Short mmCIF file of C-alpha atoms and ligand atoms in Angstrom, two decimals:
data_model
loop_
_atom_site.label_atom_id
_atom_site.label_comp_id
_atom_site.label_asym_id
_atom_site.label_seq_id
_atom_site.Cartn_x
_atom_site.Cartn_y
_atom_site.Cartn_z
CA MET N 233 0.04 -0.02 0.08
CA SER N 234 1.44 3.48 -0.78
CA SER N 235 2.27 5.75 2.09
CA PRO N 236 -0.41 7.99 3.53
CA GLN N 237 -0.73 11.54 2.07
CA ILE N 238 -1.30 14.46 4.34
CA VAL N 239 -3.68 17.13 3.13
CA TRP N 240 -3.07 20.43 5.00
CA LEU N 241 -6.51 22.30 5.00
CA ARG N 242 -6.66 25.99 5.81
CA ARG N 243 -9.07 28.30 3.96
CA ASP N 244 -9.98 25.65 1.38
CA LEU N 245 -12.73 23.81 3.23
CA ARG N 246 -14.28 21.93 0.14
CA MET N 247 -14.27 18.49 -1.42
CA ALA N 248 -14.54 19.61 -5.05
CA ASP N 249 -12.08 21.59 -7.01
CA ASN N 250 -9.58 21.21 -4.34
CA PRO N 251 -6.24 20.67 -6.04
CA ALA N 252 -4.41 19.58 -2.90
CA LEU N 253 -7.02 16.99 -1.88
CA TYR N 254 -7.46 15.79 -5.45
CA ALA N 255 -3.68 15.23 -5.79
CA ALA N 256 -3.41 13.60 -2.61
CA ALA N 257 -6.29 11.19 -3.23
CA SER N 258 -4.71 9.95 -6.38
CA GLN N 259 -1.49 9.08 -4.63
CA GLY N 260 -2.53 7.17 -1.59
CA PRO N 261 -4.73 7.05 1.52
CA VAL N 262 -5.63 10.57 2.59
CA ILE N 263 -5.11 12.14 6.07
CA ALA N 264 -6.77 15.44 5.88
CA VAL N 265 -5.65 17.86 8.79
CA TYR N 266 -6.88 21.15 10.09
CA ILE N 267 -4.75 22.89 12.57
CA LEU N 268 -6.07 25.81 14.64
CA ASP N 269 -2.75 27.86 14.91
CA ASP N 270 -3.33 31.06 16.67
CA GLU N 271 0.30 31.58 17.28
CA THR N 272 1.68 31.64 13.74
CA ALA N 273 -0.91 34.28 12.69
CA GLY N 274 0.33 36.53 15.53
CA ASP N 275 -2.00 39.41 15.94
CA ARG N 276 -3.94 38.04 13.09
CA ALA N 277 -5.49 35.19 14.88
CA TYR N 278 -9.16 34.86 13.81
CA GLY N 279 -11.64 37.18 15.24
CA GLY N 280 -14.92 36.18 16.84
CA ALA N 281 -17.18 36.03 13.75
CA SER N 282 -14.42 34.15 11.84
CA ARG N 283 -14.21 31.64 14.57
CA TRP N 284 -17.98 31.08 14.44
CA TRP N 285 -17.85 30.49 10.72
CA LEU N 286 -14.83 28.10 11.01
CA HIS N 287 -16.62 26.01 13.56
CA HIS N 288 -19.60 25.44 11.29
CA SER N 289 -17.46 24.97 8.12
CA LEU N 290 -15.28 22.34 9.80
CA ASN N 291 -18.43 20.69 11.06
CA SER N 292 -19.94 20.62 7.65
CA LEU N 293 -16.83 19.37 5.87
CA SER N 294 -16.24 16.65 8.49
CA ARG N 295 -19.73 15.38 7.69
CA SER N 296 -18.73 15.18 4.03
CA PHE N 297 -15.67 13.21 4.77
CA ALA N 298 -17.57 10.97 7.12
CA LYS N 299 -19.99 10.09 4.26
CA ARG N 300 -16.89 8.74 2.45
CA ASN N 301 -15.57 6.87 5.47
CA ALA N 302 -12.82 9.45 5.81
CA LYS N 303 -12.00 12.05 8.51
CA ILE N 304 -10.58 15.38 9.07
CA ILE N 305 -7.96 15.30 12.02
CA LEU N 306 -8.14 18.31 14.08
CA ARG N 307 -5.10 19.59 15.94
CA ARG N 308 -4.39 22.82 17.89
CA GLY N 309 -0.99 24.55 18.04
CA ASP N 310 1.99 25.36 15.91
CA ALA N 311 1.05 24.12 12.34
CA ILE N 312 4.54 23.01 11.34
CA GLU N 313 5.11 21.18 14.61
CA GLU N 314 1.79 19.41 14.38
CA LEU N 315 2.40 18.42 10.71
CA VAL N 316 5.77 17.08 11.45
CA LYS N 317 4.29 15.15 14.42
CA ILE N 318 1.48 13.64 12.17
CA ALA N 319 3.93 12.73 9.50
CA GLU N 320 6.14 10.91 12.12
CA GLU N 321 3.08 9.16 13.63
CA THR N 322 1.62 8.00 10.25
CA GLY N 323 4.70 7.47 8.20
CA ALA N 324 3.44 10.05 5.57
CA GLU N 325 6.18 11.52 3.60
CA THR N 326 4.30 14.10 1.61
CA ILE N 327 2.15 17.07 2.51
CA HIS N 328 -0.27 18.50 0.02
CA ALA N 329 -1.60 22.05 0.48
CA ASN N 330 -3.16 24.82 -1.44
CA ARG N 331 -1.05 27.96 -1.46
CA HIS N 332 -2.05 30.82 0.81
CA TYR N 333 -0.62 34.20 0.58
CA GLU N 334 -0.89 35.82 4.04
CA PRO N 335 2.65 36.63 5.14
CA TRP N 336 2.57 34.11 7.92
CA TRP N 337 1.40 31.35 5.80
CA ARG N 338 4.00 32.20 3.02
CA LYS N 339 6.68 31.82 5.84
CA ALA N 340 5.31 28.69 7.21
CA GLN N 341 5.09 27.07 3.72
CA GLY N 342 8.80 27.91 3.27
CA GLN N 343 9.81 26.46 6.74
CA LEU N 344 7.72 23.36 6.15
CA ALA N 345 9.25 22.69 2.78
CA ASP N 346 12.72 22.56 4.47
CA LYS N 347 11.46 19.74 6.73
CA LEU N 348 9.02 17.50 4.66
CA ASP N 349 8.10 17.06 0.96
CA LEU N 350 5.52 19.86 0.61
CA GLN N 351 3.54 19.91 -2.62
CA LEU N 352 1.96 23.24 -3.09
CA TYR N 353 -1.13 23.85 -5.42
CA ASP N 354 -3.06 26.87 -6.74
CA GLY N 355 -6.59 26.63 -5.66
CA ASN N 356 -8.38 29.64 -4.45
CA TYR N 357 -7.97 32.38 -6.97
CA LEU N 358 -8.98 32.84 -10.66
CA LEU N 359 -5.30 33.00 -11.61
CA PRO N 360 -2.54 32.38 -9.16
CA PRO N 361 -1.20 35.53 -7.52
CA GLY N 362 2.05 36.67 -9.34
CA TYR N 363 0.76 35.14 -12.63
CA VAL N 364 -0.48 38.42 -14.05
CA THR N 365 2.36 40.91 -14.57
CA THR N 366 3.07 44.09 -16.58
CA GLY N 367 5.02 43.74 -19.96
CA SER N 368 8.27 44.07 -18.19
CA GLY N 369 7.31 41.23 -15.85
CA THR N 370 6.70 43.31 -12.61
CA PRO N 371 3.47 42.94 -10.66
CA TYR N 372 0.71 45.38 -10.84
CA LYS N 373 0.05 47.90 -8.17
CA ILE N 374 -3.21 49.39 -9.56
CA TYR N 375 -6.44 47.58 -9.94
CA THR N 376 -7.52 48.89 -13.44
CA PRO N 377 -4.62 47.59 -15.40
CA PHE N 378 -4.39 44.55 -13.30
CA SER N 379 -7.94 43.76 -14.19
CA LYS N 380 -7.48 44.38 -17.97
CA ALA N 381 -4.50 42.11 -18.03
CA THR N 382 -6.44 39.46 -16.02
CA LEU N 383 -9.31 39.51 -18.41
CA GLU N 384 -6.85 38.90 -21.20
CA GLN N 385 -5.31 35.84 -19.40
CA LEU N 386 -8.78 34.19 -18.58
CA PRO N 387 -10.33 31.66 -18.57
CA PRO N 388 -8.85 30.17 -15.47
CA ARG N 389 -7.75 26.54 -15.00
CA ASP N 390 -10.34 23.74 -15.57
CA GLU N 391 -12.48 22.80 -12.65
CA LEU N 392 -11.52 19.55 -10.72
CA PRO N 393 -14.10 17.10 -9.53
CA GLU N 394 -14.37 15.64 -5.97
CA PRO N 395 -11.76 12.86 -5.72
CA GLU N 396 -13.27 9.54 -6.88
CA THR N 397 -12.07 7.66 -3.77
CA LEU N 398 -10.73 8.64 -0.32
CA SER N 399 -8.96 5.69 0.99
CA SER N 400 -8.10 5.51 4.64
CA PRO N 401 -4.71 4.99 6.29
CA ASP N 402 -4.08 1.79 8.33
CA LYS N 403 -4.26 3.79 11.46
CA TRP N 404 -5.78 7.32 12.08
CA PRO N 405 -3.75 9.74 14.14
CA ALA N 406 -5.36 11.23 17.31
CA SER N 407 -7.71 14.19 16.71
CA ASP N 408 -9.03 17.00 18.99
CA ASN N 409 -12.83 17.28 19.31
CA LEU N 410 -14.15 20.42 17.56
CA GLU N 411 -16.39 21.24 20.55
CA ASP N 412 -13.31 21.58 22.70
CA TRP N 413 -11.87 24.30 20.68
CA ASN N 414 -14.69 26.63 21.96
CA LEU N 415 -14.97 28.56 18.68
CA LEU N 416 -18.52 29.32 19.36
CA PRO N 417 -19.46 32.29 21.69
CA THR N 418 -21.41 31.17 24.85
CA SER N 419 -21.81 33.74 27.46
CA PRO N 420 -23.18 35.75 25.92
CA ASN N 421 -24.02 34.14 22.61
CA TRP N 422 -23.88 37.00 20.34
CA ALA N 423 -24.12 34.78 17.21
CA THR N 424 -27.71 33.88 17.20
CA SER N 425 -28.73 36.37 14.56
CA ILE N 426 -25.68 35.52 12.54
CA ALA N 427 -26.73 31.86 12.57
CA ASP N 428 -30.21 32.83 11.37
CA PHE N 429 -28.67 34.62 8.50
CA TRP N 430 -26.22 32.13 7.06
CA ASP N 431 -26.03 28.44 5.90
CA VAL N 432 -22.40 27.40 6.25
CA GLY N 433 -20.51 24.91 4.21
CA GLU N 434 -19.77 23.65 0.68
CA ASP N 435 -23.27 22.63 -0.02
CA ALA N 436 -24.70 25.90 1.20
CA ALA N 437 -22.22 27.66 -1.16
CA HIS N 438 -23.42 25.76 -4.07
CA GLU N 439 -26.99 26.22 -3.29
CA ARG N 440 -26.26 30.07 -3.18
CA LEU N 441 -24.54 29.90 -6.45
CA GLU N 442 -27.52 28.30 -8.04
CA TRP N 443 -29.68 31.18 -6.63
CA TRP N 444 -27.08 33.59 -7.85
CA ALA N 445 -27.17 32.15 -11.37
CA ASP N 446 -30.78 33.39 -11.84
CA GLU N 447 -29.88 36.81 -10.32
CA VAL N 448 -26.59 37.77 -11.79
CA GLY N 449 -28.14 39.46 -14.73
CA ASP N 450 -29.42 42.24 -12.39
CA TYR N 451 -26.15 42.56 -10.76
CA ASP N 452 -24.93 45.60 -12.69
CA ASP N 453 -27.98 47.79 -11.78
CA GLY N 454 -28.66 46.34 -8.44
CA ARG N 455 -25.34 45.88 -6.76
CA ASN N 456 -25.38 49.44 -5.10
CA LEU N 457 -28.84 49.30 -3.72
CA PRO N 458 -28.63 47.83 -0.20
CA SER N 459 -32.33 47.46 0.20
CA GLN N 460 -32.45 44.90 -2.49
CA ASP N 461 -30.68 41.55 -2.23
CA ILE N 462 -28.80 41.89 -5.52
CA THR N 463 -25.28 40.88 -4.48
CA SER N 464 -24.20 37.19 -4.33
CA GLN N 465 -23.37 37.25 -0.64
CA MET N 466 -20.73 34.64 -1.61
CA SER N 467 -17.78 36.38 0.27
CA PRO N 468 -17.55 34.15 3.34
CA HIS N 469 -17.98 31.01 1.22
CA LEU N 470 -15.17 32.30 -0.94
CA HIS N 471 -13.03 33.36 1.79
CA TRP N 472 -13.18 29.95 3.63
CA GLY N 473 -12.67 28.25 0.34
CA GLU N 474 -16.02 26.36 0.62
CA ILE N 475 -16.37 27.27 -3.13
CA SER N 476 -13.66 28.44 -5.47
CA PRO N 477 -13.87 31.33 -8.01
CA VAL N 478 -12.94 28.95 -10.68
CA GLN N 479 -16.14 26.96 -9.88
CA ILE N 480 -18.12 30.18 -10.11
CA TYR N 481 -16.49 31.15 -13.37
CA HIS N 482 -17.26 27.80 -15.19
CA ARG N 483 -20.88 27.74 -13.73
CA PHE N 484 -21.74 30.91 -15.70
CA LYS N 485 -21.60 29.52 -19.25
CA ASP N 486 -23.26 32.61 -20.84
CA LYS N 487 -20.93 35.36 -19.99
CA ARG N 488 -22.45 37.94 -22.18
CA SER N 489 -24.73 39.92 -19.64
CA ASN N 490 -23.58 43.07 -18.23
CA GLY N 491 -24.37 41.58 -14.74
CA TRP N 492 -21.69 38.78 -15.17
CA GLN N 493 -19.06 41.16 -16.69
CA THR N 494 -19.41 43.38 -13.70
CA TYR N 495 -19.55 40.29 -11.13
CA LEU N 496 -16.46 38.95 -12.86
CA LYS N 497 -14.54 42.30 -12.14
CA GLU N 498 -15.42 41.98 -8.40
CA LEU N 499 -13.89 38.50 -8.45
CA ILE N 500 -10.84 40.10 -10.04
CA TRP N 501 -10.76 42.59 -7.14
CA ARG N 502 -10.40 39.51 -4.98
CA ASP N 503 -7.36 38.28 -6.96
CA TYR N 504 -5.99 41.91 -7.00
CA ALA N 505 -5.99 42.07 -3.24
CA GLN N 506 -3.86 38.91 -2.97
CA ASN N 507 -1.45 40.33 -5.52
CA VAL N 508 -1.23 43.47 -3.36
CA ILE N 509 -0.45 41.59 -0.15
CA CYS N 510 2.12 39.50 -2.02
CA GLN N 511 3.95 42.57 -2.83
CA PHE N 512 3.30 44.51 0.42
CA PRO N 513 2.84 41.85 3.15
CA ALA N 514 2.09 44.45 5.84
CA TYR N 515 -0.58 46.16 3.81
CA PRO N 516 -3.35 45.90 6.38
CA LYS N 517 -1.14 47.81 8.90
CA GLU N 518 1.02 50.22 7.01
CA SER N 519 0.20 53.38 4.83
CA TYR N 520 2.10 53.93 1.60
CA ARG N 521 1.45 57.62 1.03
CA ASP N 522 3.52 60.58 1.99
CA TYR N 523 1.06 62.07 4.50
CA ASP N 524 2.21 62.95 7.96
CA GLU N 525 -0.16 60.54 9.63
CA ARG N 526 0.58 62.36 13.08
CA THR N 527 -1.41 65.36 11.78
CA LEU N 528 -3.92 63.55 9.59
CA TRP N 529 -5.60 61.51 12.29
CA ARG N 530 -7.02 62.66 15.59
CA ASN N 531 -4.59 61.25 17.85
CA PRO N 532 -5.20 60.31 21.59
CA ASN N 533 -1.67 61.09 22.24
CA ALA N 534 -2.41 64.67 21.32
CA GLY N 535 -5.26 64.85 23.66
CA HIS N 536 -8.13 63.96 21.24
CA LEU N 537 -10.91 61.88 22.60
CA ILE N 538 -11.59 59.50 19.86
CA GLU N 539 -12.69 56.53 22.14
CA GLU N 540 -16.20 57.68 22.34
CA ASP N 541 -16.57 58.41 18.59
CA LEU N 542 -15.06 55.13 17.85
CA ARG N 543 -17.56 53.30 20.04
CA ALA N 544 -20.44 55.30 18.63
CA TRP N 545 -19.34 54.17 15.09
CA GLN N 546 -18.82 50.41 16.25
CA ARG N 547 -22.38 50.47 17.81
CA GLY N 548 -24.26 52.18 15.02
CA GLN N 549 -24.94 55.35 17.05
CA THR N 550 -23.48 58.11 14.98
CA GLY N 551 -26.77 59.79 14.00
CA TYR N 552 -26.20 59.03 10.20
CA PRO N 553 -28.82 56.36 9.56
CA ILE N 554 -26.96 54.70 6.62
CA VAL N 555 -23.75 54.37 8.60
CA ASP N 556 -25.58 53.04 11.66
CA ALA N 557 -27.60 50.54 9.60
CA GLY N 558 -24.41 49.22 8.12
CA MET N 559 -22.69 48.94 11.47
CA ARG N 560 -25.52 47.22 12.95
CA GLN N 561 -25.98 44.90 9.95
CA LEU N 562 -22.44 44.05 10.58
CA TRP N 563 -23.04 43.18 14.24
CA GLN N 564 -26.25 41.23 13.66
CA THR N 565 -25.22 39.23 10.50
CA GLY N 566 -21.24 39.43 10.39
CA TRP N 567 -21.52 40.83 6.89
CA MET N 568 -22.28 44.26 5.36
CA HIS N 569 -23.30 45.29 2.02
CA ASN N 570 -20.27 46.69 -0.07
CA ARG N 571 -21.76 50.05 -0.83
CA VAL N 572 -22.45 50.56 2.89
CA ARG N 573 -18.99 49.18 3.92
CA MET N 574 -17.52 52.04 1.65
CA ILE N 575 -19.75 54.56 3.37
CA ALA N 576 -19.22 53.53 6.93
CA ALA N 577 -15.47 53.11 6.41
CA SER N 578 -15.21 56.55 4.71
CA PHE N 579 -17.28 58.14 7.59
CA LEU N 580 -14.89 56.67 10.22
CA VAL N 581 -11.70 57.82 8.35
CA LYS N 582 -12.90 61.21 7.03
CA HIS N 583 -15.95 62.45 9.09
CA LEU N 584 -14.38 61.17 12.36
CA LEU N 585 -10.77 61.42 11.30
CA ILE N 586 -9.91 58.18 13.03
CA ASP N 587 -6.96 56.12 11.75
CA TRP N 588 -8.36 53.55 9.23
CA ARG N 589 -6.55 50.84 11.14
CA HIS N 590 -9.08 51.03 13.99
CA GLY N 591 -11.70 50.30 11.33
CA GLU N 592 -9.68 47.48 9.76
CA ARG N 593 -9.36 45.88 13.17
CA TRP N 594 -13.06 46.11 13.98
CA PHE N 595 -14.02 44.65 10.73
CA TRP N 596 -11.39 41.91 11.14
CA ASP N 597 -13.21 40.87 14.42
CA CYS N 598 -16.88 41.25 13.17
CA LEU N 599 -16.85 40.06 9.59
CA VAL N 600 -17.43 36.46 8.79
CA ASP N 601 -15.58 37.09 5.50
CA ALA N 602 -12.81 38.94 7.29
CA ASP N 603 -9.84 38.58 4.85
CA TYR N 604 -6.45 39.80 5.32
CA GLY N 605 -6.02 41.03 1.73
CA ASN N 606 -9.50 42.12 0.89
CA ASN N 607 -9.97 43.97 4.11
CA GLY N 608 -6.60 45.58 4.05
CA VAL N 609 -6.71 46.74 0.36
CA ASN N 610 -10.34 48.07 0.72
CA TRP N 611 -9.57 49.97 3.93
CA GLN N 612 -6.49 51.54 2.31
CA TRP N 613 -8.45 52.34 -0.78
CA ILE N 614 -11.15 54.11 1.05
CA SER N 615 -8.72 56.05 3.23
CA GLY N 616 -6.53 56.94 0.18
CA THR N 617 -3.36 55.74 2.03
CA GLY N 618 -2.46 52.88 -0.08
CA VAL N 619 -0.64 52.19 -3.46
CA ASP N 620 -3.94 52.21 -5.30
CA SER N 621 -5.38 55.57 -6.51
CA ASN N 622 -8.51 56.67 -4.35
CA MET N 623 -7.47 59.98 -2.76
CA PHE N 624 -8.12 61.06 0.86
CA SER N 625 -9.77 64.28 -0.26
CA ARG N 626 -12.57 62.34 -2.09
CA ILE N 627 -15.14 62.50 0.80
CA MET N 628 -18.25 60.43 0.60
CA ALA N 629 -21.48 62.32 1.63
CA PRO N 630 -23.36 59.67 3.58
CA LEU N 631 -26.71 61.36 3.63
CA SER N 632 -26.91 61.77 -0.15
CA GLN N 633 -25.39 58.35 -0.82
CA SER N 634 -28.29 57.06 1.32
CA GLU N 635 -30.90 58.74 -0.74
CA LYS N 636 -29.13 58.15 -4.14
CA PHE N 637 -28.96 54.36 -3.60
CA ASP N 638 -32.42 54.21 -2.11
CA ALA N 639 -31.49 52.79 1.24
CA ALA N 640 -34.80 53.59 3.09
CA ALA N 641 -35.89 50.02 3.53
CA TYR N 642 -32.33 48.99 4.52
CA VAL N 643 -32.27 51.65 7.21
CA ARG N 644 -35.73 50.64 8.48
CA GLU N 645 -34.56 46.94 8.77
CA TYR N 646 -31.41 47.63 10.75
CA VAL N 647 -32.36 50.75 12.69
CA PRO N 648 -35.80 50.09 14.20
CA GLU N 649 -35.91 53.43 16.01
CA LEU N 650 -36.38 54.98 12.48
CA ALA N 651 -38.77 52.38 11.17
CA ASP N 652 -41.88 54.73 11.19
CA LEU N 653 -40.24 57.44 9.11
CA SER N 654 -41.06 58.15 5.54
CA ASP N 655 -38.65 57.60 2.55
CA LYS N 656 -38.41 61.40 2.34
CA VAL N 657 -36.97 62.13 5.76
CA ILE N 658 -35.35 58.80 6.89
CA HIS N 659 -31.98 59.46 5.39
CA ASP N 660 -31.61 62.68 7.52
CA PRO N 661 -34.36 62.81 10.21
CA GLU N 662 -32.45 65.40 12.27
CA ALA N 663 -32.63 67.92 9.23
CA HIS N 664 -36.32 67.29 8.96
CA ASP N 665 -36.86 67.90 12.59
CA CYS N 666 -38.14 64.42 13.28
CA LEU N 667 -35.45 62.77 15.16
CA PRO N 668 -37.19 59.92 17.09
CA GLU N 669 -36.47 59.44 20.88
CA GLY N 670 -33.62 57.09 21.46
CA TYR N 671 -31.79 57.85 18.20
CA PRO N 672 -28.88 60.16 18.52
CA ALA N 673 -28.22 63.49 16.87
CA LYS N 674 -25.41 63.60 14.48
CA ILE N 675 -22.03 63.15 16.03
CA ILE N 676 -20.74 65.81 13.73
CA GLY N 677 -22.37 67.89 10.88
CA HIS N 678 -21.45 66.77 7.40
CA ARG N 679 -20.10 70.17 6.31
CA GLU N 680 -18.10 70.65 9.46
CA ALA N 681 -16.62 67.17 9.22
CA ARG N 682 -15.60 67.63 5.52
CA GLU N 683 -13.91 70.91 6.24
CA ARG N 684 -12.08 69.45 9.22
CA ALA N 685 -10.96 66.44 7.07
CA LEU N 686 -9.74 68.73 4.32
CA GLU N 687 -7.84 70.90 6.65
CA ALA N 688 -6.26 67.82 8.31
CA TYR N 689 -5.30 66.61 4.85
CA ARG N 690 -3.76 69.98 3.93
CA GLN N 691 -1.77 70.06 7.06
CA SER N 692 -0.48 66.38 6.64
CA LYS N 693 0.79 67.14 3.22
CA GLY N 694 3.02 69.82 4.72
C1 FAD P 786 -13.84 48.78 4.11
C2 FAD P 786 -14.09 47.62 3.32
C3 FAD P 786 -13.64 46.24 3.93
C4 FAD P 786 -13.87 45.08 3.21
N1 FAD P 786 -13.46 44.01 3.79
C5 FAD P 786 -13.73 42.83 3.15
C6 FAD P 786 -13.18 41.57 3.71
O1 FAD P 786 -12.59 41.46 4.76
N2 FAD P 786 -13.44 40.41 2.96
C7 FAD P 786 -14.05 40.39 1.75
O2 FAD P 786 -14.25 39.33 1.20
N3 FAD P 786 -14.42 41.53 1.26
C8 FAD P 786 -14.31 42.67 1.88
N4 FAD P 786 -14.60 43.97 1.17
C9 FAD P 786 -15.08 43.90 -0.12
C10 FAD P 786 -16.59 43.76 -0.41
O3 FAD P 786 -17.31 44.65 0.34
C11 FAD P 786 -17.03 42.36 -0.11
O4 FAD P 786 -16.29 41.25 -0.66
C12 FAD P 786 -18.55 42.28 -0.57
O5 FAD P 786 -19.46 43.19 0.03
C13 FAD P 786 -19.14 41.00 -0.15
O6 FAD P 786 -20.47 40.66 -0.65
P1 FAD P 786 -20.81 39.78 -1.76
O7 FAD P 786 -20.27 38.38 -1.72
O8 FAD P 786 -22.39 39.91 -1.90
O9 FAD P 786 -20.17 40.52 -2.96
P2 FAD P 786 -20.45 40.46 -4.56
O10 FAD P 786 -20.84 41.96 -4.92
O11 FAD P 786 -21.53 39.40 -4.91
O12 FAD P 786 -19.08 40.21 -5.21
C14 FAD P 786 -18.56 38.81 -5.41
C15 FAD P 786 -17.31 38.58 -4.80
O13 FAD P 786 -16.29 39.37 -5.25
C16 FAD P 786 -15.40 39.56 -4.15
N5 FAD P 786 -15.43 41.05 -3.97
C17 FAD P 786 -16.37 42.01 -4.24
N6 FAD P 786 -16.05 43.27 -3.95
C18 FAD P 786 -14.66 43.21 -3.61
C19 FAD P 786 -13.78 44.06 -3.33
N7 FAD P 786 -14.07 45.41 -3.26
N8 FAD P 786 -12.54 43.75 -2.93
C20 FAD P 786 -12.15 42.53 -2.85
N9 FAD P 786 -13.13 41.49 -3.33
C21 FAD P 786 -14.33 41.80 -3.65
C22 FAD P 786 -15.80 38.99 -2.95
O14 FAD P 786 -15.32 37.72 -2.80
C23 FAD P 786 -17.39 38.79 -3.27
O15 FAD P 786 -17.80 37.67 -2.64
C24 FAD P 786 -14.49 45.07 1.98
C25 FAD P 786 -14.82 46.35 1.41
C26 FAD P 786 -14.77 47.51 2.06
C27 FAD P 786 -15.23 48.80 1.52
#
């Protein structure tokens, strides 16, 4: 019998189109392993919402393995040490893994390759990060040319089926119990409304894809309207690798609709973000512009009281209905509509002049799709501090955005204090003199905030 093959699972929690699993299964008995490694990620250990999703996703995938008389071995600790131990315990010589690009995983992949035969595969992106380059062979920094070049290189690789057989090793190594990892919140259990909102796992991702196949045609017109359900809500499934973008690409045979074309460009944003963190591994932490950030952000060390404003933003108590609806949607569902993510993020950074890193961290803890690349790249784009082109001085106006994108029903859903207000006044009840009891006045006026932000920007440019 050939020696067992270890499959190191991370954010690729699926059976089908999983290149590492597919290759391992064709070479011998499969020992799939998931290691909860909070140390290697350092300050990027998973936040609360991610841990909730991870629990359910592992549960779901374990059930799929069990149906095929196979198992996922769960271990907790340093990933490399655990993999070496499992290899020693089982006689496995080869580890198969899909590549991941977070800096800690890139480092770990390099270290593991020095100890064992590590076979790496490209699994989670349309095209492997690093593949699309400029004419002179350098990576792109800006989204638009990256996107054009990617479109020229598509289609992606072929989709892989589930492995035909998963044969078992002679002896299974020991495994933790998922319940003992305490990934789910208990006291209090803040995740009940998140659980109502989502179905987790590979099957759920494919059900959503089938639903989306009927809706994608309307995406171009509908994606900016938070009151309507016209985005795929596929981001956590993609982030955790319950489905791959390659599977999504091949599902849409008719690629002529404007909706699909626009949707594809969003999937390319996802590829782009990984390319950015490959070039700038500290991107979610470091700015790349020549602003003097000591004068740009309100700074607690300079006596500014930002704590209260930050808390009001986090809790959806800013007095700006669209911002508050978004922040409460985040808390209730672990997800936020993209247009509202932009408005809420811009509000924190520009209206409140709070360093974008505070927002990035809050999203990291609260999003079920919290992604090192996507989150960092989008926060930097909004705050105009990254290598991409959006400028700090472009300040979104939340009140008119709310009106323009018809967010009345969305606000009613997430800010019940405003539920009785008409479409005409709900975007800015204070200005219409109908602020309901229990809902705060604006934390700062729009014009005042805009002028303060532009002044801080001027100062920071020296
Ligand atoms: C401040 C801020 C923070 C964000 N943080 C994250 C994050 O941590 N994780 C995350 O997956 N997305 C993040 N996004 C991007 C985007 O908001 C979400 O991917 C999107 O809202 C997810 O909903 P959806 O699946 O319905 O997207 P759809 O509109 O249906 O798009 C399809 C897929 O494309 C990808 N995508 C869409 N927009 C973007 C984008 N701007 N950047 C990168 N990929 C994109 C996602 O994988 C998404 O599932 C952030 C955006 C902002 C403005």
